[in-house]
XYZ file of N, CA and C in Angstrom:
723
model
N 122.433 58.573 52.946
C 120.516 58.067 52.370
C 120.078 58.314 53.038
N 118.973 59.930 53.950
C 118.374 58.973 55.648
C 116.575 60.016 55.864
N 116.578 59.340 55.911
C 114.745 60.872 56.216
C 114.989 60.813 57.191
N 114.606 62.363 56.722
C 114.409 62.830 58.341
C 112.358 63.527 58.504
N 112.231 63.497 59.144
C 110.323 64.522 60.407
C 110.737 64.429 61.399
N 109.476 65.257 61.765
C 109.171 65.555 62.872
C 108.274 64.983 63.739
N 108.287 65.135 65.184
C 106.928 64.620 65.925
C 106.846 66.335 67.445
N 105.510 66.249 66.681
C 105.078 67.691 67.717
C 105.054 66.019 68.945
N 106.035 66.945 70.139
C 105.455 66.223 70.942
C 105.738 66.862 72.557
N 104.251 66.239 73.247
C 103.473 66.769 73.922
C 104.156 67.122 75.445
N 105.440 65.430 75.240
C 105.505 65.317 76.373
C 106.460 66.513 76.526
N 107.541 67.183 75.620
C 108.244 68.326 75.146
C 107.818 69.292 75.195
N 106.534 68.787 74.938
C 106.669 70.541 74.569
C 107.324 71.157 73.371
N 107.373 70.719 72.078
C 108.125 71.653 71.025
C 107.913 70.069 69.661
N 107.923 71.339 68.946
C 108.289 69.748 67.410
C 109.908 69.653 67.261
N 110.264 67.722 67.953
C 111.050 67.537 67.670
C 111.728 67.089 66.236
N 112.891 67.106 65.314
C 113.272 66.908 63.971
C 113.962 65.412 64.957
N 113.844 64.026 64.128
C 114.141 62.633 64.515
C 115.057 62.834 62.657
N 115.823 62.106 62.675
C 116.347 61.415 61.218
C 116.582 60.583 61.717
N 116.899 60.004 60.420
C 116.308 57.800 60.332
C 117.718 57.596 59.004
N 118.603 56.410 59.266
C 118.624 55.609 58.950
C 118.795 54.141 58.100
N 118.887 54.014 57.279
C 118.213 52.226 56.924
C 119.033 51.755 56.196
N 119.830 50.737 55.910
C 120.506 49.728 54.920
C 119.894 49.764 53.625
N 121.089 49.448 53.522
C 120.708 49.758 51.561
C 119.768 49.528 51.507
N 119.970 47.526 51.128
C 118.756 46.530 50.818
C 118.044 46.671 52.150
N 117.624 48.048 52.646
C 116.618 48.271 53.660
C 114.633 47.889 52.894
N 115.079 48.297 51.646
C 113.855 48.591 50.448
C 113.219 47.594 49.291
N 114.715 47.154 49.087
C 114.576 45.252 48.819
C 113.946 43.629 50.051
N 114.044 44.069 51.116
C 113.228 42.932 51.689
C 112.574 43.364 52.313
N 111.683 41.735 53.322
C 110.719 42.073 54.162
C 111.353 41.874 55.739
N 112.277 41.914 56.150
C 112.813 41.561 57.199
C 112.675 42.860 58.103
N 112.228 42.383 59.491
C 112.523 43.288 60.030
C 113.786 43.372 61.007
N 114.558 45.384 61.384
C 115.596 44.863 62.296
C 115.483 45.278 62.902
N 116.748 45.193 64.078
C 117.103 45.970 65.451
C 117.049 47.089 64.697
N 116.989 48.075 65.858
C 116.686 50.570 65.055
C 117.832 51.146 66.911
N 119.252 51.084 66.237
C 119.974 52.515 67.370
C 119.383 53.626 66.791
N 118.689 53.707 68.751
C 118.309 54.873 68.607
C 120.470 56.268 69.391
N 119.592 57.099 69.182
C 120.531 58.908 70.022
C 120.510 58.951 69.700
N 120.558 60.341 71.243
C 120.766 61.454 71.103
C 121.871 61.529 70.094
N 121.829 63.474 70.730
C 122.878 64.256 69.749
C 123.143 63.793 68.022
N 121.551 63.871 68.038
C 121.092 62.498 66.486
C 121.373 63.123 65.059
N 121.730 65.986 65.361
C 121.771 65.789 64.006
C 122.227 65.472 63.210
N 121.870 66.031 61.992
C 123.108 65.637 60.893
C 123.986 66.700 61.191
N 124.107 67.756 61.887
C 125.347 69.260 61.726
C 126.113 67.844 63.629
N 125.611 66.592 63.927
C 125.385 66.802 65.402
C 125.764 65.498 65.064
N 126.389 63.805 65.919
C 127.294 62.580 65.647
C 125.802 61.998 64.926
N 125.663 62.275 64.204
C 124.915 60.856 63.221
C 124.721 59.959 62.099
N 126.304 61.713 61.575
C 126.983 60.708 60.148
C 127.683 60.464 60.909
N 128.896 60.356 61.263
C 129.486 59.494 61.547
C 129.218 58.091 62.454
N 128.205 57.936 63.026
C 127.373 56.421 63.874
C 126.994 55.527 62.295
N 126.258 56.517 61.079
C 125.686 56.113 60.056
C 126.491 55.459 59.098
N 127.603 55.946 58.962
C 129.080 55.825 57.964
C 129.544 54.395 58.787
N 129.585 54.198 59.842
C 130.612 53.306 60.807
C 129.290 52.144 60.806
N 128.527 52.047 61.336
C 126.848 51.201 61.372
C 126.984 50.635 59.781
N 127.971 51.316 58.142
C 127.278 50.640 56.720
C 128.310 49.709 56.455
N 129.251 50.606 57.568
C 130.614 49.973 57.234
C 130.067 48.729 57.699
N 130.511 48.378 59.244
C 130.479 47.090 59.783
C 128.966 46.521 59.374
N 127.837 46.088 58.446
C 126.376 45.884 57.845
C 127.228 45.081 57.022
N 128.128 46.094 55.811
C 128.914 45.820 54.478
C 130.179 44.637 55.006
N 130.777 45.113 55.755
C 131.952 43.881 56.360
C 131.225 42.909 56.843
N 129.858 42.462 57.369
C 129.308 41.503 57.440
C 129.423 41.188 59.306
N 129.907 41.873 60.175
C 130.059 42.220 61.197
C 129.119 42.537 62.562
N 128.212 43.134 62.330
C 127.171 43.115 62.651
C 125.135 42.675 61.626
N 124.195 42.625 61.640
C 123.257 42.324 61.233
C 122.711 44.029 60.471
N 122.159 44.392 59.826
C 121.811 45.070 59.131
C 120.783 45.643 60.866
N 121.498 47.230 60.790
C 119.998 47.965 61.810
C 119.346 48.640 60.831
N 118.597 49.498 62.155
C 118.145 51.032 61.705
C 118.776 52.397 61.973
N 119.403 53.166 61.822
C 119.760 54.553 63.043
C 118.591 55.004 62.900
N 118.433 55.120 64.233
C 117.499 56.680 64.473
C 117.880 57.509 65.466
N 118.589 59.257 65.011
C 118.973 60.424 65.754
C 118.103 61.135 66.663
N 118.231 61.813 67.513
C 117.093 62.404 68.019
C 118.478 64.593 67.498
N 117.509 65.433 66.875
C 118.635 66.049 66.660
C 118.153 67.297 68.532
N 119.535 67.524 68.682
C 119.435 68.510 69.888
C 117.767 69.807 70.248
N 117.479 70.182 70.853
C 117.608 72.096 71.078
C 117.946 72.297 72.168
N 117.559 71.895 73.213
C 117.875 71.548 73.889
C 118.578 70.719 75.011
N 120.690 70.526 74.761
C 121.291 69.805 74.891
C 121.228 68.814 76.307
N 121.322 70.034 76.627
C 121.591 70.131 78.451
C 120.850 70.056 79.341
N 119.195 70.680 78.943
C 117.753 69.912 79.841
C 118.235 68.251 79.862
N 118.017 67.598 78.316
C 117.351 66.529 77.978
C 118.271 65.517 78.740
N 119.892 65.966 78.354
C 120.091 64.378 78.700
C 120.216 64.591 80.249
N 120.190 65.637 81.341
C 120.820 65.689 82.944
C 119.758 65.007 83.535
N 119.561 64.375 84.576
C 118.970 64.013 86.227
C 119.059 65.812 86.690
N 118.429 65.339 87.392
C 118.798 66.492 88.520
C 119.596 66.462 89.238
N 119.538 67.941 89.797
C 120.720 68.068 90.336
C 121.094 68.385 92.023
N 122.307 68.364 93.089
C 121.418 68.935 94.308
C 122.720 70.302 94.436
N 123.740 69.916 92.792
C 124.762 70.922 93.021
C 125.106 72.039 92.417
N 125.409 73.076 93.016
C 124.743 74.324 92.366
C 125.848 74.533 90.893
N 127.037 74.041 90.826
C 127.856 73.979 89.898
C 127.184 72.907 88.864
N 126.049 72.166 88.426
C 126.144 71.773 87.714
C 124.865 72.380 86.582
N 124.053 73.178 87.849
C 122.942 74.222 87.155
C 123.406 75.047 86.459
N 125.094 75.230 86.062
C 125.191 76.355 85.858
C 125.510 76.519 84.305
N 125.653 74.699 83.773
C 125.778 74.370 82.671
C 124.787 74.836 81.045
N 123.616 74.786 82.728
C 122.589 75.512 80.655
C 121.407 76.311 81.686
N 120.858 76.708 80.837
C 119.252 77.398 82.039
C 118.829 76.785 82.891
N 118.361 76.451 81.708
C 117.507 74.243 82.267
C 118.807 73.212 82.684
N 117.959 72.467 83.801
C 118.863 71.149 83.417
C 117.380 70.213 84.781
N 118.069 69.362 83.939
C 117.055 67.998 84.832
C 115.794 67.555 84.488
N 116.103 67.121 82.949
C 114.942 67.526 81.857
C 114.541 65.742 81.437
N 116.357 65.066 81.558
C 115.939 63.481 80.992
C 114.518 62.922 81.817
N 114.223 63.041 83.060
C 112.383 61.583 82.843
C 111.624 62.212 82.270
N 111.572 63.925 81.402
C 110.700 63.831 80.586
C 111.476 63.130 79.158
N 112.383 63.591 78.997
C 113.572 63.036 77.721
C 113.084 61.287 77.207
N 113.253 61.200 78.260
C 113.111 59.268 78.162
C 110.910 59.236 77.854
N 110.675 60.008 78.665
C 108.468 59.706 78.291
C 108.300 60.205 76.654
N 109.707 60.582 76.742
C 109.924 61.548 75.096
C 109.841 60.247 73.801
N 111.192 59.860 73.835
C 111.372 58.145 73.877
C 110.630 57.363 73.455
N 109.921 57.306 75.335
C 109.568 55.483 75.132
C 108.064 55.662 74.459
N 107.799 56.758 74.650
C 105.824 56.757 74.849
C 105.525 57.421 72.865
N 106.614 57.795 73.002
C 106.085 59.161 71.266
C 107.050 57.830 70.066
N 108.591 58.082 70.609
C 109.263 58.100 69.038
C 109.700 55.984 68.582
N 109.185 55.841 69.605
C 109.374 54.174 69.573
C 108.052 53.606 69.074
N 106.661 54.817 69.360
C 105.527 54.257 67.721
C 106.454 54.766 67.011
N 105.810 56.166 66.722
C 106.623 56.168 65.292
C 106.893 55.555 64.843
N 108.343 55.190 64.877
C 109.371 54.646 64.965
C 108.686 53.233 64.274
N 108.193 52.040 64.420
C 107.932 51.772 64.527
C 106.046 51.629 63.864
N 105.904 52.395 63.560
C 104.832 52.772 62.674
C 105.631 52.832 61.047
N 106.859 53.480 61.717
C 107.207 53.716 59.729
C 108.144 53.008 59.182
N 108.814 51.139 60.674
C 109.381 51.448 59.777
C 109.322 49.741 60.627
N 109.988 48.494 59.221
C 109.915 47.307 59.651
C 111.096 47.027 60.971
N 110.318 46.334 62.424
C 111.689 47.056 63.435
C 110.752 45.558 64.252
N 111.842 45.047 65.242
C 112.360 44.611 65.737
C 112.289 44.654 67.135
N 111.480 43.711 67.803
C 111.558 44.224 69.507
C 113.275 44.414 70.043
N 113.823 44.714 70.050
C 114.990 45.095 70.286
C 115.377 46.129 70.208
N 116.193 46.650 70.543
C 116.987 48.030 70.835
C 118.446 48.526 71.172
N 119.031 49.143 69.972
C 120.332 49.964 71.871
C 120.234 50.828 71.181
N 120.457 51.691 72.247
C 121.557 53.165 72.073
C 122.954 53.398 72.166
N 123.003 54.590 71.749
C 125.036 54.995 71.999
C 124.276 56.476 72.235
N 125.602 56.702 72.489
C 126.052 58.426 73.366
C 127.180 58.805 74.190
N 127.518 59.735 73.688
C 128.914 60.037 74.087
C 128.765 61.156 75.801
N 129.501 61.142 76.170
C 129.604 62.489 77.196
C 128.797 62.677 78.202
N 127.940 63.824 77.692
C 125.686 63.793 78.638
C 124.707 63.428 78.306
N 125.575 62.779 76.987
C 124.630 61.764 75.897
C 124.856 60.543 77.322
N 125.852 59.743 77.108
C 126.598 58.521 77.687
C 126.136 59.183 79.362
N 125.454 60.097 79.974
C 125.146 59.814 81.595
C 123.780 59.184 80.769
N 123.165 60.390 80.269
C 121.698 59.640 79.867
C 120.718 58.361 79.853
N 122.492 57.487 79.014
C 121.976 55.886 78.826
C 122.703 55.509 79.727
N 123.388 55.604 80.649
C 123.841 54.837 81.665
C 122.976 55.178 82.633
N 121.476 56.464 83.538
C 120.748 56.368 84.096
C 118.952 55.771 83.274
N 119.475 55.126 82.270
C 118.300 55.072 82.036
C 118.193 53.093 81.624
N 120.560 52.879 82.550
C 119.955 51.928 82.058
C 120.454 51.161 84.192
N 120.137 52.440 84.365
C 120.180 51.507 85.881
C 118.490 52.048 86.182
N 117.342 52.891 85.743
C 116.465 53.102 86.715
C 114.859 52.889 85.360
N 115.561 52.970 84.183
C 114.556 52.270 83.299
C 115.127 51.234 82.421
N 115.969 50.124 83.007
C 116.726 49.042 81.910
C 115.421 48.261 80.957
N 113.977 48.747 81.406
C 113.343 47.784 79.919
C 113.612 48.297 78.956
N 113.973 49.582 78.759
C 113.592 50.349 77.616
C 114.353 49.822 76.973
N 116.134 49.328 76.270
C 116.539 49.198 75.618
C 117.097 47.719 76.080
N 117.689 46.778 75.591
C 118.930 45.441 74.712
C 119.336 46.160 75.378
N 120.337 47.103 74.581
C 121.654 47.339 74.170
C 122.231 48.389 74.967
N 122.929 49.084 75.945
C 123.560 50.220 76.647
C 124.609 50.796 75.872
N 125.421 51.984 74.878
C 126.983 51.902 74.546
C 127.085 53.731 75.107
N 127.574 53.083 76.718
C 128.099 54.713 77.118
C 129.001 55.496 76.394
N 129.817 56.114 76.196
C 130.801 56.797 75.761
C 130.905 57.716 76.641
N 132.469 58.049 77.464
C 133.226 58.242 78.420
C 131.573 59.556 78.930
N 130.894 58.362 80.043
C 129.648 59.416 80.084
C 130.423 60.543 81.447
N 128.768 61.058 80.897
C 129.440 62.248 82.389
C 128.259 62.023 83.938
N 129.345 61.356 84.362
C 128.354 60.348 86.121
C 129.156 61.050 87.124
N 129.405 62.389 87.307
C 130.093 63.073 87.627
C 129.127 64.082 87.862
N 128.276 63.972 87.393
C 126.733 64.510 87.955
C 126.279 64.320 88.816
N 125.512 65.449 89.090
C 124.700 65.419 90.668
C 124.954 64.777 91.931
N 126.998 64.973 91.397
C 127.958 63.895 93.191
C 127.651 63.096 92.696
N 128.409 62.842 91.589
C 128.002 60.602 91.147
C 126.865 60.740 91.675
N 125.345 60.512 91.818
C 124.537 60.085 92.092
C 124.307 58.838 91.406
N 124.656 58.714 90.552
C 124.146 57.214 89.483
C 124.773 56.013 89.861
N 126.534 56.116 90.128
C 126.973 55.492 90.725
C 127.000 55.180 92.227
N 126.793 56.938 92.953
C 126.171 55.678 94.227
C 124.642 54.770 94.406
N 124.239 54.950 93.478
C 122.850 54.934 93.276
C 122.780 53.311 92.715
N 123.959 53.009 92.094
C 124.679 51.832 90.764
C 123.878 50.580 91.471
N 124.305 50.132 92.312
C 124.509 48.182 93.431
C 122.626 48.308 93.738
N 122.185 49.481 94.293
C 120.664 49.595 94.895
C 119.710 49.359 92.923
N 120.068 49.567 91.530
C 119.072 49.806 91.350
C 119.398 48.111 90.418
N 120.704 47.954 90.321
C 121.941 47.050 89.865
C 120.285 45.528 90.502
N 119.973 45.519 91.427
C 119.345 44.699 92.721
C 117.890 44.742 91.526
N 117.276 45.523 91.147
C 116.516 45.553 90.783
C 116.521 45.500 88.946
N 117.423 45.032 88.759
C 117.318 44.678 86.776
C 116.033 43.823 86.227
N 115.710 43.998 85.696
C 114.546 42.595 85.056
C 115.243 41.384 84.339
N 115.198 40.660 84.738
C 115.576 38.848 84.529
C 116.044 39.345 82.956
N 115.019 40.267 82.184
C 115.905 39.723 80.218
C 117.685 40.371 80.295
N 117.773 39.938 79.216
C 119.670 39.884 79.203
C 119.080 40.955 79.401
N 120.048 42.164 79.144
C 121.103 43.254 78.960
C 122.298 43.788 78.482
N 122.344 44.502 77.885
C 124.540 44.205 77.583
C 124.198 45.804 77.828
N 125.707 45.861 78.728
C 126.134 47.499 78.903
C 127.045 46.844 78.594
N 127.726 49.034 77.146
C 129.237 49.027 77.547
C 129.484 50.196 77.350
N 130.217 49.828 78.394
C 131.228 52.238 78.785
C 133.303 51.736 78.836
N 133.327 52.979 78.313
C 133.977 53.629 78.259
C 134.671 54.802 79.167
N 136.039 55.088 79.249
C 136.433 55.960 79.578
C 137.493 56.822 78.464
N 137.124 58.710 78.581
C 139.155 59.441 77.869
C 140.002 58.740 79.318
N 140.869 60.291 78.734
C 141.714 60.698 80.339
C 141.098 61.158 81.307
N 139.815 61.515 80.830
C 138.783 62.736 81.416
C 139.376 62.094 83.250
N 139.691 62.824 84.121
C 139.666 62.715 85.016
C 138.035 62.759 85.881
N 137.179 63.876 86.123
C 136.972 63.798 86.430
C 135.290 62.230 86.143
N 135.518 61.525 84.329
C 134.810 60.473 83.644
C 135.779 59.501 84.439
N 137.204 59.759 84.195
C 137.376 58.108 84.342
C 137.422 58.111 86.244
N 137.682 58.164 86.074
C 137.387 57.540 87.760
C 135.708 56.788 88.141
N 134.482 57.949 87.836
C 133.596 57.791 87.704
C 133.333 55.976 87.269
N 134.303 55.945 86.316
C 133.638 55.012 84.765
C 134.295 53.349 85.955
N 135.387 54.658 86.860
C 136.132 52.226 87.220
C 135.484 52.189 88.383
N 134.770 52.963 88.902
C 134.192 53.338 90.507
C 133.063 52.644 89.992
N 132.054 52.420 89.006
C 131.034 51.664 88.626
C 131.029 50.313 87.933
N 132.241 50.058 87.077
C 133.006 48.551 86.277
C 133.573 47.818 88.336
N 133.851 49.107 89.164
C 133.729 47.367 90.170
C 133.477 46.837 90.458
N 131.997 48.132 90.879
C 130.552 47.875 91.133
C 129.305 46.482 90.700
N 129.774 46.900 88.997
C 129.746 45.180 87.935
C 129.791 43.745 88.204
N 131.221 44.797 88.573
C 131.746 43.141 89.342
C 131.569 42.486 90.259
N 131.245 43.338 91.528
C 130.438 42.801 92.758
C 129.468 42.228 92.452
N 128.127 43.265 91.851
C 126.975 42.471 91.830
C 127.195 41.242 91.278
N 127.910 41.050 89.962
C 127.666 39.741 89.510
C 126.628 39.183 87.940
N 125.684 40.058 87.673
C 124.785 39.814 87.552
C 123.763 38.612 86.146
N 123.330 37.080 85.770
C 123.181 37.526 84.743
C 122.998 36.978 84.179
N 121.309 37.839 84.201
C 121.124 38.521 82.647
C 121.700 39.070 82.163
N 123.085 40.303 83.496
C 124.294 41.845 82.209
C 125.204 40.746 81.870
N 125.308 40.934 80.787
C 125.940 41.499 80.174
C 127.202 42.880 80.122
N 128.258 42.413 80.221
C 128.738 44.248 80.303
C 130.582 43.935 80.028
N 130.813 45.075 79.885
C 132.072 45.878 79.629
C 132.940 46.777 79.979
N 133.814 47.289 80.326
C 134.449 48.560 80.694
C 135.535 48.189 80.055
N 135.772 49.747 78.537
C 136.547 49.648 78.054
C 137.512 50.934 78.476
N 138.844 50.782 79.468
C 139.109 52.311 79.011
C 140.557 52.691 78.497
N 140.061 53.603 77.986
C 141.346 54.216 76.278
C 141.754 55.783 76.673
N 142.267 55.501 77.665
C 143.221 56.226 78.335
C 144.364 57.299 77.040
N 144.118 56.523 75.702
C 145.212 57.485 75.106
C 143.775 58.431 74.406
N 142.870 58.227 74.851
C 141.489 59.167 73.642
C 141.549 60.399 74.711
N 141.175 60.796 73.808
C 140.206 62.772 74.940
C 139.429 62.772 75.506
N 137.690 63.140 75.685
C 136.947 63.480 75.977
C 136.387 63.446 74.383
N 137.231 64.514 73.336
C 137.375 64.906 71.925
C 137.698 63.773 71.054
N 137.574 62.776 70.922
C 138.048 61.598 70.097
C 137.399 60.533 70.272
N 136.802 60.717 71.946
C 136.950 59.246 71.967
C 135.690 59.184 71.062
N 134.504 59.529 71.089
C 133.336 58.782 70.234
C 134.009 57.865 68.949
N 134.716 59.218 68.245
C 134.580 57.838 66.813
C 135.293 57.048 66.621
N 136.691 57.296 68.032
C 138.671 55.915 67.900
C 136.937 54.605 68.806
N 136.326 54.428 69.200
C 135.644 53.185 69.662
C 133.838 53.199 69.070
N 133.403 54.291 69.017
C 132.018 53.597 68.671
C 132.480 52.154 67.348
N 133.399 51.722 66.732
C 133.041 50.554 65.963
C 132.956 49.062 66.472
N 134.228 49.854 67.718
C 134.351 47.912 68.549
C 133.119 48.313 69.440
N 131.935 48.896 69.739
C 131.472 49.237 70.500
C 130.250 48.712 70.115
N 130.089 49.212 68.663
C 128.736 48.253 67.774
C 129.247 47.045 67.927
N 130.197 46.769 67.503
C 130.762 45.195 67.209
C 130.492 44.088 68.375
N 131.008 44.769 69.328
C 130.288 43.780 70.434
C 128.774 44.302 71.088
N 127.890 45.388 71.025
C 126.838 45.617 71.174
C 125.803 44.906 70.105
N 126.025 44.314 69.550
C 125.327 44.756 67.569
C 125.950 42.534 67.401
N 127.193 42.386 67.837
C 127.397 41.998 66.626
C 127.389 40.231 66.358
N 127.334 39.655 64.964
C 126.978 38.155 64.967
C 127.013 36.930 66.302
């Protein structure tokens, strides 16, 4: 049970398809709910399995009811990547480096539309894997006020010569005083794993009181299996009672 609508985005200069799943008792209640946002949120993408996981966790009373908002891809590698100085990075797609515009779209156009259409709390989470995990980590470090809970699964932190990791310490020092949660995990993919381990070290040494974080080293998983293998525990950690 989900609904789909489109947004004519001025920020991106294109029509974007948005999929929204609400829990089964949503219409019988007047409660406002936390919203979980996700890139790769198309019906042929990761939206169905994340919706099913949320449904199960709500049924089992492991998390409070939430709304899931999926953003369907058009040019995934453009939207989810920051700019890069590395020539090999630029070869992954015709256009890269669109993450600031994609973030503006979410913040300035998608948030208000969801708040208009649904009963929402002022509490937001975001979940994603691979390049979406990179986007989520970059957002956590550079625009931390946007979300309260960040879940980055196998984030592609090698992008732009590990720029997000290299600038993490100075960005963490500017973190707002509001409570923030950041959960991240890495599979056996070496180019990801070594960077997540480095980020873990930085988070340990920075040790901020307002930041609750958890690193899950999933060496038994591959890049292809890690999303489904970890989403349940990640969502419980991020949204659990």
